[in-house]
Coordinates of C-alpha atoms in Angstrom, one line a residue:
X1 CA 0.0 0.0 0.0
X2 CA 1.6 3.3 -1.1
X3 CA 1.5 6.1 1.3
X4 CA -0.5 9.1 0.0
X5 CA -2.2 12.2 1.4
X6 CA -5.5 10.3 2.0
X7 CA -3.6 7.5 3.9
X8 CA -1.6 10.1 5.9
X9 CA -4.9 11.8 6.9
X10 CA -6.3 8.4 8.0
X11 CA -3.2 7.6 10.0
X12 CA -3.3 11.0 11.7
X13 CA -7.0 10.6 12.5
X14 CA -6.4 7.1 14.0
X15 CA -3.3 8.4 16.0
X16 CA -5.3 11.2 17.5
X17 CA -8.2 8.9 18.4
X18 CA -5.7 6.3 19.9
X19 CA -3.9 9.0 21.9
X20 CA -7.3 10.2 23.2
X21 CA -8.0 6.9 24.9
X22 CA -8.9 7.6 28.6
X23 CA -5.7 8.1 30.6
X24 CA -6.9 6.4 33.8
X25 CA -5.8 3.0 32.5
X26 CA -2.5 1.8 33.9
X27 CA -1.9 -0.4 30.9
X28 CA 0.4 1.4 28.4
X29 CA -0.4 0.1 24.9
X30 CA 3.0 1.2 23.7
X31 CA 5.1 -0.3 26.5
X32 CA 8.1 -2.3 25.2
X33 CA 7.5 -1.3 21.6
X34 CA 9.6 0.8 19.2
X35 CA 8.5 4.1 17.8
X36 CA 5.5 3.9 15.4
X37 CA 6.6 4.5 11.8
X38 CA 3.5 6.1 10.3
X39 CA 5.2 6.5 6.9
X40 CA 6.0 2.8 6.4
X41 CA 4.3 1.1 3.4
X42 CA 2.4 -2.1 3.9
X43 CA 1.2 -4.8 1.5
X44 CA -1.7 -5.3 3.9
X45 CA -4.6 -2.9 3.5
X46 CA -7.6 -2.3 5.7
X47 CA -9.6 -4.5 3.4
X48 CA -7.1 -7.3 3.8
X49 CA -7.6 -7.0 7.5
X50 CA -11.3 -7.4 7.2
X51 CA -11.3 -10.2 4.5
X52 CA -8.2 -12.2 5.6
X53 CA -7.3 -11.5 9.1
X54 CA -10.9 -11.5 10.4
X55 CA -11.4 -14.9 8.7
X56 CA -8.2 -16.2 10.3
X57 CA -9.6 -15.0 13.7
X58 CA -12.7 -17.1 13.1
X59 CA -10.5 -20.2 12.3
X60 CA -8.4 -19.4 15.4
X61 CA -11.5 -19.6 17.6
X62 CA -12.1 -23.1 16.3
X63 CA -8.4 -24.1 16.6
X64 CA -8.3 -22.9 20.2
X65 CA -10.8 -25.7 21.2
X66 CA -8.3 -28.3 20.1
X67 CA -5.7 -27.4 22.7
X68 CA -5.3 -28.2 26.3
X69 CA -3.7 -25.6 28.6
X70 CA -3.3 -24.3 32.1
X71 CA -5.3 -21.2 32.7
X72 CA -4.8 -18.9 35.8
X73 CA -7.0 -16.0 36.6
X74 CA -6.0 -13.4 39.2
X75 CA -8.4 -10.4 40.0
X76 CA -7.4 -7.9 42.6
X77 CA -8.9 -4.7 44.0
X78 CA -6.5 -2.1 45.5
X79 CA -6.7 0.9 47.8
X80 CA -3.7 3.0 47.1
X81 CA -0.8 0.6 46.7
X82 CA -2.3 -2.1 48.9
X83 CA -4.3 -5.1 47.7
X84 CA -7.5 -5.2 49.7
X85 CA -9.2 -8.1 47.9
X86 CA -8.1 -10.9 45.6
X87 CA -9.6 -13.8 43.5
X88 CA -7.2 -16.5 42.4
X89 CA -8.0 -19.7 40.6
X90 CA -6.3 -22.0 38.1
X91 CA -8.0 -24.3 35.7
X92 CA -6.4 -27.3 33.9
X93 CA -7.9 -28.2 30.5
X94 CA -6.7 -31.6 29.1
X95 CA -7.8 -34.3 26.7
X96 CA -8.0 -38.0 27.8
X97 CA -7.0 -41.0 25.7
X98 CA -10.4 -41.0 24.0
X99 CA -10.0 -37.4 22.9
X100 CA -12.6 -36.1 25.3
X101 CA -11.9 -32.8 27.1
X102 CA -11.5 -33.0 30.8
X103 CA -11.4 -29.7 32.7
X104 CA -10.9 -29.3 36.4
X105 CA -10.1 -26.5 38.8
X106 CA -6.6 -26.8 40.2
X107 CA -5.8 -26.0 43.8
X108 CA -7.9 -24.0 46.2
X109 CA -10.0 -21.0 45.2
X110 CA -8.9 -17.9 46.9
X111 CA -11.6 -15.2 47.0
X112 CA -11.4 -12.2 49.4
X113 CA -13.0 -9.7 47.1
X114 CA -15.5 -7.5 48.8
X115 CA -16.0 -4.5 46.4
X116 CA -16.6 -6.4 43.1
X117 CA -18.0 -9.7 42.2
X118 CA -16.0 -12.5 40.5
X119 CA -16.5 -16.2 40.9
X120 CA -15.5 -19.6 39.6
X121 CA -18.1 -19.4 36.9
X122 CA -16.3 -16.3 35.5
X123 CA -13.1 -18.4 35.2
X124 CA -15.0 -20.9 32.9
X125 CA -15.8 -18.0 30.6
X126 CA -12.1 -17.7 29.6
X127 CA -12.2 -21.4 28.7
X128 CA -15.5 -21.4 26.9
X129 CA -14.7 -18.5 24.6
X130 CA -11.4 -17.1 23.2
X131 CA -11.5 -13.5 24.5
X132 CA -10.9 -10.5 22.3
X133 CA -10.8 -12.2 18.9
X134 CA -11.6 -9.8 16.1
X135 CA -13.9 -11.9 14.0
X136 CA -16.0 -10.5 11.2
X137 CA -19.1 -10.0 13.3
X138 CA -17.1 -8.0 15.8
X139 CA -15.9 -5.7 13.0
X140 CA -19.3 -5.0 11.5
X141 CA -19.6 -1.5 13.0
X142 CA -15.9 -0.6 13.0
X143 CA -13.6 1.3 10.7
X144 CA -10.2 -0.3 10.2
X145 CA -7.2 2.0 9.5
X146 CA -3.7 1.1 8.7
X147 CA -1.4 3.2 10.9
X148 CA 2.2 2.1 10.1
X149 CA 4.8 -0.3 11.3
X150 CA 6.2 -0.8 14.8
X151 CA 8.9 -3.1 16.2
X152 CA 8.1 -5.6 18.9
X153 CA 11.4 -7.2 19.8
X154 CA 13.2 -8.0 16.6
X155 CA 10.0 -8.2 14.5
X156 CA 8.4 -5.3 12.7
X157 CA 4.6 -5.5 12.8
X158 CA 1.8 -4.0 10.8
X159 CA -0.3 -1.7 13.0
X160 CA -4.1 -1.3 12.5
X161 CA -6.4 0.9 14.5
X162 CA -10.0 -0.2 15.1
X163 CA -12.4 2.7 15.4
X164 CA -16.1 2.9 16.0
X165 CA -18.0 4.3 13.0
X166 CA -19.7 7.6 13.3
X167 CA -23.0 7.3 15.1
X168 CA -22.1 4.0 16.8
X169 CA -22.3 3.9 20.6
X170 CA -18.6 4.1 21.5
X171 CA -19.2 2.5 24.9
X172 CA -20.3 -0.7 23.1
X173 CA -17.6 -0.9 20.5
X174 CA -14.0 -2.0 20.8
X175 CA -11.6 1.0 20.4
X176 CA -8.0 0.2 20.1
X177 CA -5.0 -1.1 18.2
X178 CA -3.8 -4.4 16.8
X179 CA -0.3 -5.6 15.8
X180 CA -0.2 -8.1 12.9
X181 CA 2.7 -10.2 11.7
X182 CA 2.4 -10.0 7.9
X183 CA 4.2 -13.3 7.2
X184 CA 1.5 -15.3 8.9
X185 CA -1.4 -12.7 8.8
X186 CA -1.8 -13.3 12.5
X187 CA -2.6 -10.9 15.3
X188 CA 0.1 -11.0 18.0
X189 CA -1.0 -8.2 20.2
X190 CA -4.2 -6.3 20.9
X191 CA -4.6 -3.3 23.2
X192 CA -7.7 -1.1 23.7
X193 CA -11.0 -0.6 25.5
X194 CA -13.5 -3.3 25.3
X195 CA -17.1 -3.8 26.6
X196 CA -17.6 -5.1 30.1
X197 CA -16.1 -8.6 30.0
X198 CA -15.3 -10.0 32.5
X199 CA -16.0 -7.2 35.0
X200 CA -16.3 -3.7 33.4
X201 CA -15.2 -1.7 30.4
X202 CA -11.5 -1.5 30.8
X203 CA -8.3 -1.2 28.7
X204 CA -7.1 -4.7 28.0
X205 CA -3.7 -5.8 26.6
X206 CA -3.7 -9.2 25.0
X207 CA -0.4 -10.9 24.1
X208 CA -0.4 -13.9 21.8
X209 CA 2.4 -16.2 20.8
X210 CA 3.4 -19.2 18.7
X211 CA 2.5 -22.6 20.0
X212 CA 3.9 -25.9 18.7
X213 CA 1.3 -27.7 16.6
X214 CA -0.5 -24.6 15.5
X215 CA -0.1 -22.0 12.7
X216 CA -2.0 -19.6 14.9
X217 CA -1.0 -17.2 17.6
X218 CA -2.7 -18.3 20.8
X219 CA -3.2 -16.1 23.9
X220 CA -0.4 -16.0 26.5
X221 CA -1.7 -13.2 28.7
X222 CA -4.5 -10.8 29.2
X223 CA -4.2 -7.9 31.6
X224 CA -6.0 -4.7 32.7
X225 CA -5.3 -2.3 35.5
X226 CA -7.5 0.8 36.2
X227 CA -10.2 2.5 38.2
X228 CA -13.7 1.3 37.2
X229 CA -17.2 2.4 38.3
X230 CA -18.8 -0.3 40.4
X231 CA -22.3 0.6 41.8
X232 CA -21.3 4.3 41.8
X233 CA -18.0 3.7 43.5
X234 CA -14.6 4.0 41.9
X235 CA -12.7 0.8 42.4
X236 CA -9.1 0.1 41.3
X237 CA -9.2 -3.3 39.6
X238 CA -6.3 -5.3 38.3
X239 CA -6.8 -8.4 36.1
X240 CA -4.1 -10.9 35.1
X241 CA -5.0 -14.0 33.0
X242 CA -2.3 -16.4 31.8
X243 CA -2.5 -19.4 29.4
X244 CA 0.4 -21.9 29.7
X245 CA 1.5 -25.4 28.8
X246 CA -0.4 -25.7 25.6
X247 CA -0.9 -29.3 24.3
X248 CA -2.5 -30.3 21.0
X249 CA -5.4 -32.7 21.0
X250 CA -4.3 -36.0 19.4
X251 CA -6.0 -36.8 16.1

């Protein structure tokens, strides 16, 4: 995609909107990344994102169901720098010799939360769905804008911003940025504000990585850290979710 005046305007618009994300979030979407090169060309266009990457995200949701893993969810509330409530639970998802999935909670559930609600049933939601995938249905009321290239480690990634269309309720639409590896057309990082899963509308960072036995980038971590409105009270909530020890289901 050649850079032209129209593309530069689109990049400037997305950069301004991205910079305008509410500042109360303690997750920095640019942490650990190189400077954004807004002038870099890309063979991937916004239409490619919609037609190819969104389709790949749909396939990823199906592929995710063929892997076992260890999932750990930690949710904390804080007053100042002190943790005043915590939920902690691990879940082990495995396949037996017949290929049937066997899931079990691992270890004791810790739950001292008082100002927000979170339970074991919320842990299962991270197993039953692949959070924050950008499938076609989730992009139906969004505009996709190519915004340049950015280095993550030694890999330069294509950067796309996802913006609510004019007239769409911004509180119900994902607003944020994605980083795509062009060689595989896979999303390796997503960061932005998302509707209230699992607790409230927060800024989430999702990191994905390569897993043996898969051509897809599966989730490694999900985190959020900010003040949210809970029944009229501002509560500092910190969420950390990790996926580890992936194993492919045997044919």
